[in-house]
Amino acid sequence: MKADAGGARRGRLTTPHGAIETPVFMPVGTQATVKSLRNEALEELGARIILGNTYHLYLRPGHELIRKLGGLHKFMSWNRAILTDSGGYQVFSLSELRKITNEGVRFRSHLDGSEHLLTPEKAAEIQLALGADIAMVLDECIETPAPRDIAQAAVKRTTAWAKRAHTHFLQQAQRNGELSQWHFGIVQGATFADLRRESTQQLLEIDFPGYAVGGLAVGEPHGVTCEMTVVVTELLPREKPRYLMGVGRPEQLADYVALGIDMMDCVLPTRAARHACIYTSEGKVLIKNARYAQDQRPLDPVCSCSVCKRYTRAYLRHLFAAGELTAAILATHHNIHFYLDFMRQIREAIEFGNLAKFSSEVQARYVAGPA
Ligand SMILES: [Zn+2]
């Protein structure tokens, strides 16, 4: 790891499915696909790692089926790295359908109402069966803003679950000869700095190969997200990767990197694309807007992606208006290119020691808005 004047670091993560330059943004591939993108496109875009979703893949088509078919990489024909979440976040989002105990979370499937129990051990087993390069522990996710006693109880349970998950993961991985898989701990603690510190210290004692900051970017102000993140990154060892889960907006990415974050993921670029929201070097372009009806320019005049090289704003606007599937495909391609290229520029800025300057220029362009 090479750090610049702030907390930003350049690094490289080595996985059985290739090396990943960090800081990195990871596109989200919930159901074993990044929505509306073929894997060929993801490769063309230079994505080195994507996310898979344990909750969804466990329910459909099932982790045992995926294991039988050779693991998630083979199943989805993606030979680069995959990080899977623990499934906890989705299960905890099913507020009507779940019940939490020290053993785990009992929940009903959103698909067919069938009852399931997700324990820390089970979450580890599912991710081992999928063959994730990086797996995550099951943590207790709570609603925010949270009262202190609830946040404190969630930290306690998250640590207890992390211990169980870590032991189980190592035992199973050893038995299967899959020791190349990584397993990250997740720091909780809501918006209480002392609870965040407590959670970090407890996970450090378990000694994970990497650490994630969870339970943030769930509605609290950006300043609070940053404040809580730095409380955690200050305590983490320099040589291990740090992952801030579920972020973020383009203009925020450099802030998190400056706080020492190496990995980020978010559905934003893909979801926004399907809703006709295009990220550009000058801010958001809402392509359905009438002002683009005769606009012959590309989505982003300075973008080098294959969509911007070929298609106009007027055409994209028409495809969205007509409800054509191609609209989502083209918009997603551009948005993922935008995010990945943005991270490349961030990595370059760290190497040149001018991340702060890069960040303030981005902010200024976003405030000014698109032409
Ligand atoms: Zn483009």
mmCIF file of C-alpha atoms and ligand atoms in Angstrom:
data_model
loop_
_atom_site.group_PDB
_atom_site.id
_atom_site.type_symbol
_atom_site.label_atom_id
_atom_site.label_comp_id
_atom_site.label_asym_id
_atom_site.label_seq_id
_atom_site.Cartn_x
_atom_site.Cartn_y
_atom_site.Cartn_z
ATOM 1 C CA MET A 1 0.000 0.000 0.000
ATOM 2 C CA LYS A 2 1.203 3.483 -0.907
ATOM 3 C CA ALA A 3 -0.455 6.391 0.897
ATOM 4 C CA ASP A 4 -0.629 10.029 -0.188
ATOM 5 C CA ALA A 5 -0.734 13.064 2.109
ATOM 6 C CA GLY A 6 -4.303 12.366 3.242
ATOM 7 C CA GLY A 7 -5.484 8.892 4.114
ATOM 8 C CA ALA A 8 -5.833 7.784 0.477
ATOM 9 C CA ARG A 9 -3.919 4.689 -0.529
ATOM 10 C CA ARG A 10 -3.020 2.927 -3.772
ATOM 11 C CA GLY A 11 -2.901 -0.832 -3.529
ATOM 12 C CA ARG A 12 -3.408 -4.159 -5.232
ATOM 13 C CA LEU A 13 -5.645 -7.001 -4.058
ATOM 14 C CA THR A 14 -4.653 -10.434 -5.281
ATOM 15 C CA THR A 15 -7.421 -13.011 -5.736
ATOM 16 C CA PRO A 16 -7.546 -16.430 -7.451
ATOM 17 C CA HIS A 17 -9.355 -14.628 -10.276
ATOM 18 C CA GLY A 18 -6.869 -11.855 -10.897
ATOM 19 C CA ALA A 19 -5.378 -8.778 -9.302
ATOM 20 C CA ILE A 20 -7.462 -5.698 -8.539
ATOM 21 C CA GLU A 21 -6.017 -2.217 -8.448
ATOM 22 C CA THR A 22 -7.382 -0.217 -5.516
ATOM 23 C CA PRO A 23 -9.163 2.013 -4.707
ATOM 24 C CA VAL A 24 -11.816 0.158 -6.681
ATOM 25 C CA PHE A 25 -15.530 0.506 -7.367
ATOM 26 C CA MET A 26 -17.366 -2.817 -7.682
ATOM 27 C CA PRO A 27 -20.473 -2.993 -9.923
ATOM 28 C CA VAL A 28 -23.345 -4.889 -8.302
ATOM 29 C CA GLY A 29 -24.432 -8.157 -9.923
ATOM 30 C CA THR A 30 -27.280 -9.113 -7.606
ATOM 31 C CA GLN A 31 -28.703 -12.135 -9.449
ATOM 32 C CA ALA A 32 -25.436 -13.371 -11.003
ATOM 33 C CA THR A 33 -25.622 -10.580 -13.572
ATOM 34 C CA VAL A 34 -24.953 -6.866 -13.579
ATOM 35 C CA LYS A 35 -28.401 -5.797 -14.736
ATOM 36 C CA SER A 36 -28.610 -5.192 -18.502
ATOM 37 C CA LEU A 37 -24.867 -5.774 -19.137
ATOM 38 C CA ARG A 38 -23.317 -8.814 -20.769
ATOM 39 C CA ASN A 39 -20.107 -10.021 -19.150
ATOM 40 C CA GLU A 40 -18.314 -9.213 -22.424
ATOM 41 C CA ALA A 41 -19.276 -5.572 -21.856
ATOM 42 C CA LEU A 42 -18.044 -5.672 -18.252
ATOM 43 C CA GLU A 43 -14.720 -7.047 -19.482
ATOM 44 C CA GLU A 44 -14.540 -4.341 -22.155
ATOM 45 C CA LEU A 45 -15.232 -1.767 -19.431
ATOM 46 C CA GLY A 46 -12.318 -3.096 -17.396
ATOM 47 C CA ALA A 47 -14.296 -4.364 -14.373
ATOM 48 C CA ARG A 48 -11.984 -6.632 -12.350
ATOM 49 C CA ILE A 49 -14.420 -7.476 -9.579
ATOM 50 C CA ILE A 50 -18.206 -7.521 -9.242
ATOM 51 C CA LEU A 51 -20.622 -8.271 -6.421
ATOM 52 C CA GLY A 52 -22.940 -11.236 -6.138
ATOM 53 C CA ASN A 53 -25.842 -11.414 -3.750
ATOM 54 C CA THR A 54 -26.010 -14.303 -1.292
ATOM 55 C CA TYR A 55 -29.671 -13.848 -0.314
ATOM 56 C CA HIS A 56 -30.918 -13.907 -3.897
ATOM 57 C CA LEU A 57 -28.623 -16.702 -5.124
ATOM 58 C CA TYR A 58 -29.401 -18.843 -2.073
ATOM 59 C CA LEU A 59 -33.138 -18.613 -2.777
ATOM 60 C CA ARG A 60 -32.810 -18.876 -6.546
ATOM 61 C CA PRO A 61 -31.291 -20.921 -8.145
ATOM 62 C CA GLY A 62 -29.799 -22.176 -4.814
ATOM 63 C CA HIS A 63 -26.147 -22.352 -3.731
ATOM 64 C CA GLU A 64 -26.065 -26.157 -3.930
ATOM 65 C CA LEU A 65 -27.114 -26.040 -7.565
ATOM 66 C CA ILE A 66 -24.440 -23.434 -8.305
ATOM 67 C CA ARG A 67 -21.833 -25.545 -6.485
ATOM 68 C CA LYS A 68 -22.881 -28.579 -8.532
ATOM 69 C CA LEU A 69 -22.490 -26.589 -11.738
ATOM 70 C CA GLY A 70 -18.916 -25.641 -10.824
ATOM 71 C CA GLY A 71 -19.356 -22.510 -8.690
ATOM 72 C CA LEU A 72 -20.596 -19.001 -9.413
ATOM 73 C CA HIS A 73 -17.707 -18.019 -11.726
ATOM 74 C CA LYS A 74 -18.351 -20.964 -14.028
ATOM 75 C CA PHE A 75 -22.150 -20.724 -13.724
ATOM 76 C CA MET A 76 -22.221 -17.104 -14.884
ATOM 77 C CA SER A 77 -19.133 -17.383 -17.116
ATOM 78 C CA TRP A 78 -17.200 -14.658 -15.325
ATOM 79 C CA ASN A 79 -13.553 -15.422 -14.820
ATOM 80 C CA ARG A 80 -12.655 -12.319 -12.829
ATOM 81 C CA ALA A 81 -13.120 -11.750 -9.092
ATOM 82 C CA ILE A 82 -16.448 -11.888 -7.235
ATOM 83 C CA LEU A 83 -17.309 -10.548 -3.802
ATOM 84 C CA THR A 84 -20.489 -11.838 -2.211
ATOM 85 C CA ASP A 85 -22.343 -10.135 0.617
ATOM 86 C CA SER A 86 -23.580 -12.227 3.538
ATOM 87 C CA GLY A 87 -27.253 -11.889 2.691
ATOM 88 C CA GLY A 88 -27.832 -10.078 5.978
ATOM 89 C CA TYR A 89 -28.682 -6.720 4.513
ATOM 90 C CA GLN A 90 -31.521 -8.137 2.379
ATOM 91 C CA VAL A 91 -32.848 -10.324 5.172
ATOM 92 C CA PHE A 92 -32.922 -7.407 7.590
ATOM 93 C CA SER A 93 -34.745 -5.341 4.976
ATOM 94 C CA LEU A 94 -37.640 -7.825 5.141
ATOM 95 C CA SER A 95 -38.919 -6.183 8.313
ATOM 96 C CA GLU A 96 -42.314 -7.931 8.213
ATOM 97 C CA LEU A 97 -40.925 -11.333 7.361
ATOM 98 C CA ARG A 98 -38.021 -11.912 9.746
ATOM 99 C CA LYS A 99 -37.197 -12.670 13.352
ATOM 100 C CA ILE A 100 -33.757 -12.285 14.868
ATOM 101 C CA THR A 101 -32.279 -14.373 17.712
ATOM 102 C CA ASN A 102 -28.729 -15.026 18.877
ATOM 103 C CA GLU A 103 -28.720 -18.112 16.690
ATOM 104 C CA GLY A 104 -29.405 -16.172 13.469
ATOM 105 C CA VAL A 105 -32.223 -14.635 11.450
ATOM 106 C CA ARG A 106 -35.339 -16.563 10.604
ATOM 107 C CA PHE A 107 -37.066 -15.179 7.529
ATOM 108 C CA ARG A 108 -39.614 -15.881 4.862
ATOM 109 C CA SER A 109 -38.591 -15.842 1.227
ATOM 110 C CA HIS A 110 -39.965 -12.881 -0.737
ATOM 111 C CA LEU A 111 -40.405 -15.328 -3.642
ATOM 112 C CA ASP A 112 -42.617 -18.087 -2.218
ATOM 113 C CA GLY A 113 -43.030 -17.394 1.503
ATOM 114 C CA SER A 114 -40.928 -20.450 2.488
ATOM 115 C CA GLU A 115 -39.213 -20.226 5.886
ATOM 116 C CA HIS A 116 -35.415 -20.154 6.233
ATOM 117 C CA LEU A 117 -32.818 -19.660 8.971
ATOM 118 C CA LEU A 118 -29.713 -17.674 8.104
ATOM 119 C CA THR A 119 -26.971 -18.167 10.704
ATOM 120 C CA PRO A 120 -23.393 -16.878 10.590
ATOM 121 C CA GLU A 121 -22.290 -20.436 9.766
ATOM 122 C CA LYS A 122 -24.889 -20.818 7.029
ATOM 123 C CA ALA A 123 -23.922 -17.490 5.411
ATOM 124 C CA ALA A 124 -20.285 -18.678 5.342
ATOM 125 C CA GLU A 125 -21.288 -22.037 3.848
ATOM 126 C CA ILE A 126 -23.389 -20.471 1.093
ATOM 127 C CA GLN A 127 -20.554 -18.167 0.086
ATOM 128 C CA LEU A 128 -18.044 -21.030 0.112
ATOM 129 C CA ALA A 129 -20.387 -23.038 -2.106
ATOM 130 C CA LEU A 130 -20.679 -20.093 -4.502
ATOM 131 C CA GLY A 131 -16.883 -19.891 -4.558
ATOM 132 C CA ALA A 132 -16.677 -16.136 -3.861
ATOM 133 C CA ASP A 133 -13.165 -14.707 -3.928
ATOM 134 C CA ILE A 134 -14.191 -12.445 -1.064
ATOM 135 C CA ALA A 135 -16.953 -13.462 1.357
ATOM 136 C CA MET A 136 -18.538 -11.317 4.062
ATOM 137 C CA VAL A 137 -19.575 -12.236 7.616
ATOM 138 C CA LEU A 138 -23.218 -12.078 8.641
ATOM 139 C CA ASP A 139 -23.725 -8.904 10.671
ATOM 140 C CA GLU A 140 -26.763 -7.381 12.332
ATOM 141 C CA CYS A 141 -28.010 -4.471 10.254
ATOM 142 C CA ILE A 142 -30.275 -2.019 12.060
ATOM 143 C CA GLU A 143 -32.425 0.847 10.940
ATOM 144 C CA THR A 144 -30.961 4.309 11.277
ATOM 145 C CA PRO A 145 -31.174 6.608 13.054
ATOM 146 C CA ALA A 146 -30.980 4.025 15.827
ATOM 147 C CA PRO A 147 -31.317 4.493 19.560
ATOM 148 C CA ARG A 148 -28.034 3.852 21.347
ATOM 149 C CA ASP A 149 -29.142 0.705 23.191
ATOM 150 C CA ILE A 150 -30.240 -0.949 19.953
ATOM 151 C CA ALA A 151 -26.975 0.002 18.215
ATOM 152 C CA GLN A 152 -24.995 -1.322 21.177
ATOM 153 C CA ALA A 153 -26.839 -4.645 21.163
ATOM 154 C CA ALA A 154 -26.265 -4.962 17.410
ATOM 155 C CA VAL A 155 -22.514 -4.436 17.876
ATOM 156 C CA LYS A 156 -22.444 -7.146 20.532
ATOM 157 C CA ARG A 157 -24.320 -9.612 18.346
ATOM 158 C CA THR A 158 -22.267 -8.699 15.247
ATOM 159 C CA THR A 159 -19.052 -9.525 17.133
ATOM 160 C CA ALA A 160 -20.417 -12.821 18.471
ATOM 161 C CA TRP A 161 -21.581 -13.773 14.974
ATOM 162 C CA ALA A 162 -18.238 -12.701 13.452
ATOM 163 C CA LYS A 163 -16.365 -15.061 15.805
ATOM 164 C CA ARG A 164 -18.626 -17.976 14.899
ATOM 165 C CA ALA A 165 -18.466 -17.173 11.177
ATOM 166 C CA HIS A 166 -14.673 -16.841 11.184
ATOM 167 C CA THR A 167 -14.143 -20.204 12.912
ATOM 168 C CA HIS A 168 -16.643 -21.957 10.687
ATOM 169 C CA PHE A 169 -15.333 -20.389 7.489
ATOM 170 C CA LEU A 170 -11.744 -21.455 8.221
ATOM 171 C CA GLN A 171 -12.778 -25.002 9.169
ATOM 172 C CA GLN A 172 -14.895 -25.449 6.047
ATOM 173 C CA ALA A 173 -12.364 -23.806 3.748
ATOM 174 C CA GLN A 174 -9.590 -26.027 5.128
ATOM 175 C CA ARG A 175 -11.698 -29.119 4.628
ATOM 176 C CA ASN A 176 -12.476 -28.140 1.027
ATOM 177 C CA GLY A 177 -8.937 -26.963 0.293
ATOM 178 C CA GLU A 178 -10.312 -23.484 -0.551
ATOM 179 C CA LEU A 179 -7.960 -21.421 1.558
ATOM 180 C CA SER A 180 -7.519 -18.842 -1.167
ATOM 181 C CA GLN A 181 -10.958 -17.353 -0.379
ATOM 182 C CA TRP A 182 -10.988 -14.225 1.771
ATOM 183 C CA HIS A 183 -13.502 -13.549 4.535
ATOM 184 C CA PHE A 184 -14.034 -9.975 5.720
ATOM 185 C CA GLY A 185 -15.424 -8.724 9.037
ATOM 186 C CA ILE A 186 -18.011 -5.917 9.097
ATOM 187 C CA VAL A 187 -17.885 -3.020 11.561
ATOM 188 C CA GLN A 188 -21.242 -1.813 12.903
ATOM 189 C CA GLY A 189 -22.104 0.858 15.496
ATOM 190 C CA ALA A 190 -24.611 3.097 13.694
ATOM 191 C CA THR A 191 -23.669 6.770 14.097
ATOM 192 C CA PHE A 192 -21.997 6.439 17.513
ATOM 193 C CA ALA A 193 -18.234 6.980 17.268
ATOM 194 C CA ASP A 194 -17.465 5.060 20.465
ATOM 195 C CA LEU A 195 -19.544 2.067 19.320
ATOM 196 C CA ARG A 196 -17.788 2.122 15.943
ATOM 197 C CA ARG A 197 -14.430 2.036 17.764
ATOM 198 C CA GLU A 198 -15.615 -0.763 20.043
ATOM 199 C CA SER A 199 -16.857 -2.817 17.087
ATOM 200 C CA THR A 200 -13.571 -2.271 15.190
ATOM 201 C CA GLN A 201 -11.429 -3.316 18.187
ATOM 202 C CA GLN A 202 -13.467 -6.458 18.724
ATOM 203 C CA LEU A 203 -13.179 -7.488 15.067
ATOM 204 C CA LEU A 204 -9.442 -6.742 15.056
ATOM 205 C CA GLU A 205 -9.062 -9.320 17.833
ATOM 206 C CA ILE A 206 -10.631 -11.940 15.568
ATOM 207 C CA ASP A 207 -8.049 -10.975 12.929
ATOM 208 C CA PHE A 208 -9.827 -10.916 9.569
ATOM 209 C CA PRO A 209 -7.842 -10.526 6.322
ATOM 210 C CA GLY A 210 -9.958 -7.445 5.485
ATOM 211 C CA TYR A 211 -12.551 -5.184 7.096
ATOM 212 C CA ALA A 212 -15.745 -3.563 5.890
ATOM 213 C CA VAL A 213 -17.629 -0.606 7.285
ATOM 214 C CA GLY A 214 -21.323 -1.498 7.251
ATOM 215 C CA GLY A 215 -24.556 0.239 8.185
ATOM 216 C CA LEU A 216 -23.643 3.601 6.650
ATOM 217 C CA ALA A 217 -24.974 5.597 3.682
ATOM 218 C CA VAL A 218 -28.471 4.604 4.766
ATOM 219 C CA GLY A 219 -29.940 8.095 4.944
ATOM 220 C CA GLU A 220 -27.580 9.925 7.315
ATOM 221 C CA PRO A 221 -25.856 13.120 6.021
ATOM 222 C CA HIS A 222 -22.666 12.614 3.974
ATOM 223 C CA GLY A 223 -20.643 14.371 6.677
ATOM 224 C CA VAL A 224 -21.752 11.785 9.250
ATOM 225 C CA THR A 225 -20.865 8.910 6.891
ATOM 226 C CA CYS A 226 -17.376 10.393 6.554
ATOM 227 C CA GLU A 227 -17.028 11.001 10.286
ATOM 228 C CA MET A 228 -17.958 7.397 11.129
ATOM 229 C CA THR A 229 -15.748 6.013 8.355
ATOM 230 C CA VAL A 230 -12.624 7.779 9.537
ATOM 231 C CA VAL A 231 -13.221 6.671 13.133
ATOM 232 C CA VAL A 232 -12.920 3.108 11.805
ATOM 233 C CA THR A 233 -10.130 3.498 9.209
ATOM 234 C CA GLU A 234 -7.904 5.198 11.800
ATOM 235 C CA LEU A 235 -7.905 1.976 13.817
ATOM 236 C CA LEU A 236 -7.465 -0.481 10.956
ATOM 237 C CA PRO A 237 -4.056 -1.947 10.077
ATOM 238 C CA ARG A 238 -2.480 -0.353 6.983
ATOM 239 C CA GLU A 239 -1.756 -3.619 5.195
ATOM 240 C CA LYS A 240 -5.346 -4.915 5.106
ATOM 241 C CA PRO A 241 -8.099 -3.883 2.651
ATOM 242 C CA ARG A 242 -10.997 -1.654 3.793
ATOM 243 C CA TYR A 243 -14.390 -1.783 2.164
ATOM 244 C CA LEU A 244 -17.114 0.840 2.626
ATOM 245 C CA MET A 245 -20.366 -0.928 1.801
ATOM 246 C CA GLY A 246 -23.119 0.540 -0.364
ATOM 247 C CA VAL A 247 -21.541 3.821 -1.521
ATOM 248 C CA GLY A 248 -21.787 6.091 -3.321
ATOM 249 C CA ARG A 249 -22.557 9.081 -5.490
ATOM 250 C CA PRO A 250 -19.772 10.043 -7.921
ATOM 251 C CA GLU A 251 -18.996 13.315 -6.168
ATOM 252 C CA GLN A 252 -18.570 11.421 -2.860
ATOM 253 C CA LEU A 253 -16.231 8.631 -3.998
ATOM 254 C CA ALA A 254 -13.037 10.679 -3.689
ATOM 255 C CA ASP A 255 -14.017 11.721 -0.141
ATOM 256 C CA TYR A 256 -14.207 8.089 0.967
ATOM 257 C CA VAL A 257 -10.920 7.278 -0.750
ATOM 258 C CA ALA A 258 -9.331 10.220 1.086
ATOM 259 C CA LEU A 259 -10.453 8.614 4.360
ATOM 260 C CA GLY A 260 -8.506 5.453 3.549
ATOM 261 C CA ILE A 261 -11.186 3.342 1.828
ATOM 262 C CA ASP A 262 -10.001 0.831 -0.804
ATOM 263 C CA MET A 263 -13.253 -0.757 -2.010
ATOM 264 C CA MET A 264 -16.807 0.496 -2.625
ATOM 265 C CA ASP A 265 -19.971 -0.853 -4.234
ATOM 266 C CA CYS A 266 -23.333 0.637 -5.045
ATOM 267 C CA VAL A 267 -26.381 -0.102 -7.207
ATOM 268 C CA LEU A 268 -26.525 3.592 -8.105
ATOM 269 C CA PRO A 269 -24.847 3.611 -11.559
ATOM 270 C CA THR A 270 -26.866 0.618 -12.796
ATOM 271 C CA ARG A 271 -30.187 1.536 -11.148
ATOM 272 C CA ALA A 272 -29.937 5.194 -12.175
ATOM 273 C CA ALA A 273 -29.186 4.138 -15.754
ATOM 274 C CA ARG A 274 -32.419 2.161 -15.925
ATOM 275 C CA HIS A 275 -34.218 5.284 -14.737
ATOM 276 C CA ALA A 276 -32.665 7.427 -17.472
ATOM 277 C CA CYS A 277 -30.210 9.142 -15.136
ATOM 278 C CA ILE A 278 -26.812 9.474 -16.786
ATOM 279 C CA TYR A 279 -23.644 10.331 -14.861
ATOM 280 C CA THR A 280 -21.295 12.589 -16.772
ATOM 281 C CA SER A 281 -18.150 14.588 -16.131
ATOM 282 C CA GLU A 282 -20.420 17.634 -15.605
ATOM 283 C CA GLY A 283 -22.992 16.030 -13.350
ATOM 284 C CA LYS A 284 -26.256 14.191 -13.881
ATOM 285 C CA VAL A 285 -28.050 14.267 -17.237
ATOM 286 C CA LEU A 286 -31.734 13.335 -17.002
ATOM 287 C CA ILE A 287 -31.926 12.116 -20.541
ATOM 288 C CA LYS A 288 -35.733 11.982 -20.781
ATOM 289 C CA ASN A 289 -35.821 15.764 -20.528
ATOM 290 C CA ALA A 290 -37.285 17.499 -23.613
ATOM 291 C CA ARG A 291 -34.182 19.658 -23.965
ATOM 292 C CA TYR A 292 -32.285 16.606 -25.283
ATOM 293 C CA ALA A 293 -34.808 15.773 -28.057
ATOM 294 C CA GLN A 294 -32.570 17.211 -30.769
ATOM 295 C CA ASP A 295 -29.247 17.050 -28.946
ATOM 296 C CA GLN A 296 -26.680 15.539 -31.304
ATOM 297 C CA ARG A 297 -23.936 15.353 -28.701
ATOM 298 C CA PRO A 298 -22.881 12.112 -26.952
ATOM 299 C CA LEU A 299 -24.107 11.480 -23.374
ATOM 300 C CA ASP A 300 -20.812 12.893 -22.113
ATOM 301 C CA PRO A 301 -18.661 14.793 -24.642
ATOM 302 C CA VAL A 302 -15.424 13.813 -22.866
ATOM 303 C CA CYS A 303 -16.318 10.118 -22.393
ATOM 304 C CA SER A 304 -14.384 7.492 -24.354
ATOM 305 C CA CYS A 305 -16.909 4.644 -23.908
ATOM 306 C CA SER A 306 -18.273 2.819 -26.945
ATOM 307 C CA VAL A 307 -21.786 4.235 -26.344
ATOM 308 C CA CYS A 308 -20.582 7.839 -26.360
ATOM 309 C CA LYS A 309 -18.456 7.175 -29.448
ATOM 310 C CA ARG A 310 -21.494 6.047 -31.418
ATOM 311 C CA TYR A 311 -24.848 7.330 -30.092
ATOM 312 C CA THR A 312 -26.424 10.724 -29.466
ATOM 313 C CA ARG A 313 -28.428 12.081 -26.540
ATOM 314 C CA ALA A 314 -31.395 12.484 -28.904
ATOM 315 C CA TYR A 315 -31.293 8.750 -29.721
ATOM 316 C CA LEU A 316 -31.007 7.676 -26.060
ATOM 317 C CA ARG A 317 -33.897 9.955 -25.163
ATOM 318 C CA HIS A 318 -35.999 8.373 -27.908
ATOM 319 C CA LEU A 319 -35.152 4.824 -26.727
ATOM 320 C CA PHE A 320 -36.247 5.666 -23.168
ATOM 321 C CA ALA A 321 -39.422 7.346 -24.421
ATOM 322 C CA ALA A 322 -40.236 4.257 -26.495
ATOM 323 C CA GLY A 323 -39.519 1.916 -23.578
ATOM 324 C CA GLU A 324 -36.856 -0.001 -25.525
ATOM 325 C CA LEU A 325 -34.581 -2.441 -23.625
ATOM 326 C CA THR A 326 -31.598 -1.011 -25.522
ATOM 327 C CA ALA A 327 -32.046 2.220 -23.545
ATOM 328 C CA ALA A 328 -31.093 0.460 -20.284
ATOM 329 C CA ILE A 329 -28.263 -1.451 -21.950
ATOM 330 C CA LEU A 330 -26.629 1.664 -23.425
ATOM 331 C CA ALA A 331 -27.194 3.857 -20.363
ATOM 332 C CA THR A 332 -25.825 1.203 -17.981
ATOM 333 C CA HIS A 333 -22.766 0.673 -20.168
ATOM 334 C CA HIS A 334 -21.970 4.374 -20.062
ATOM 335 C CA ASN A 335 -22.656 4.766 -16.320
ATOM 336 C CA ILE A 336 -20.409 1.829 -15.395
ATOM 337 C CA HIS A 337 -17.721 3.207 -17.686
ATOM 338 C CA PHE A 338 -18.105 6.553 -15.948
ATOM 339 C CA TYR A 339 -17.666 5.040 -12.458
ATOM 340 C CA LEU A 340 -14.733 2.800 -13.399
ATOM 341 C CA ASP A 341 -12.972 5.573 -15.290
ATOM 342 C CA PHE A 342 -13.585 7.922 -12.386
ATOM 343 C CA MET A 343 -11.831 5.430 -10.082
ATOM 344 C CA ARG A 344 -8.933 5.196 -12.564
ATOM 345 C CA GLN A 345 -8.585 8.990 -12.340
ATOM 346 C CA ILE A 346 -8.694 8.790 -8.542
ATOM 347 C CA ARG A 347 -5.916 6.172 -8.535
ATOM 348 C CA GLU A 348 -3.865 8.392 -10.841
ATOM 349 C CA ALA A 349 -4.475 11.433 -8.623
ATOM 350 C CA ILE A 350 -3.245 9.487 -5.573
ATOM 351 C CA GLU A 351 -0.073 8.531 -7.411
ATOM 352 C CA PHE A 352 0.530 12.162 -8.351
ATOM 353 C CA GLY A 353 -0.347 13.292 -4.824
ATOM 354 C CA ASN A 354 -3.171 15.603 -5.960
ATOM 355 C CA LEU A 355 -6.366 13.827 -4.910
ATOM 356 C CA ALA A 356 -7.605 16.887 -2.980
ATOM 357 C CA LYS A 357 -7.309 19.074 -6.106
ATOM 358 C CA PHE A 358 -9.026 16.434 -8.263
ATOM 359 C CA SER A 359 -11.833 16.136 -5.718
ATOM 360 C CA SER A 360 -12.497 19.887 -5.509
ATOM 361 C CA GLU A 361 -12.565 20.156 -9.325
ATOM 362 C CA VAL A 362 -15.172 17.366 -9.469
ATOM 363 C CA GLN A 363 -17.296 19.089 -6.810
ATOM 364 C CA ALA A 364 -17.143 22.387 -8.715
ATOM 365 C CA ARG A 365 -18.236 20.724 -11.983
ATOM 366 C CA TYR A 366 -21.099 18.942 -10.245
ATOM 367 C CA VAL A 367 -22.333 22.178 -8.644
ATOM 368 C CA ALA A 368 -22.214 23.932 -12.043
ATOM 369 C CA GLY A 369 -24.229 21.102 -13.651
ATOM 370 C CA PRO A 370 -24.375 19.862 -17.251
ATOM 371 C CA ALA A 371 -24.551 22.157 -20.268
HETATM 372 ZN ZN ZN B 1 -19.854 7.172 -22.301
#
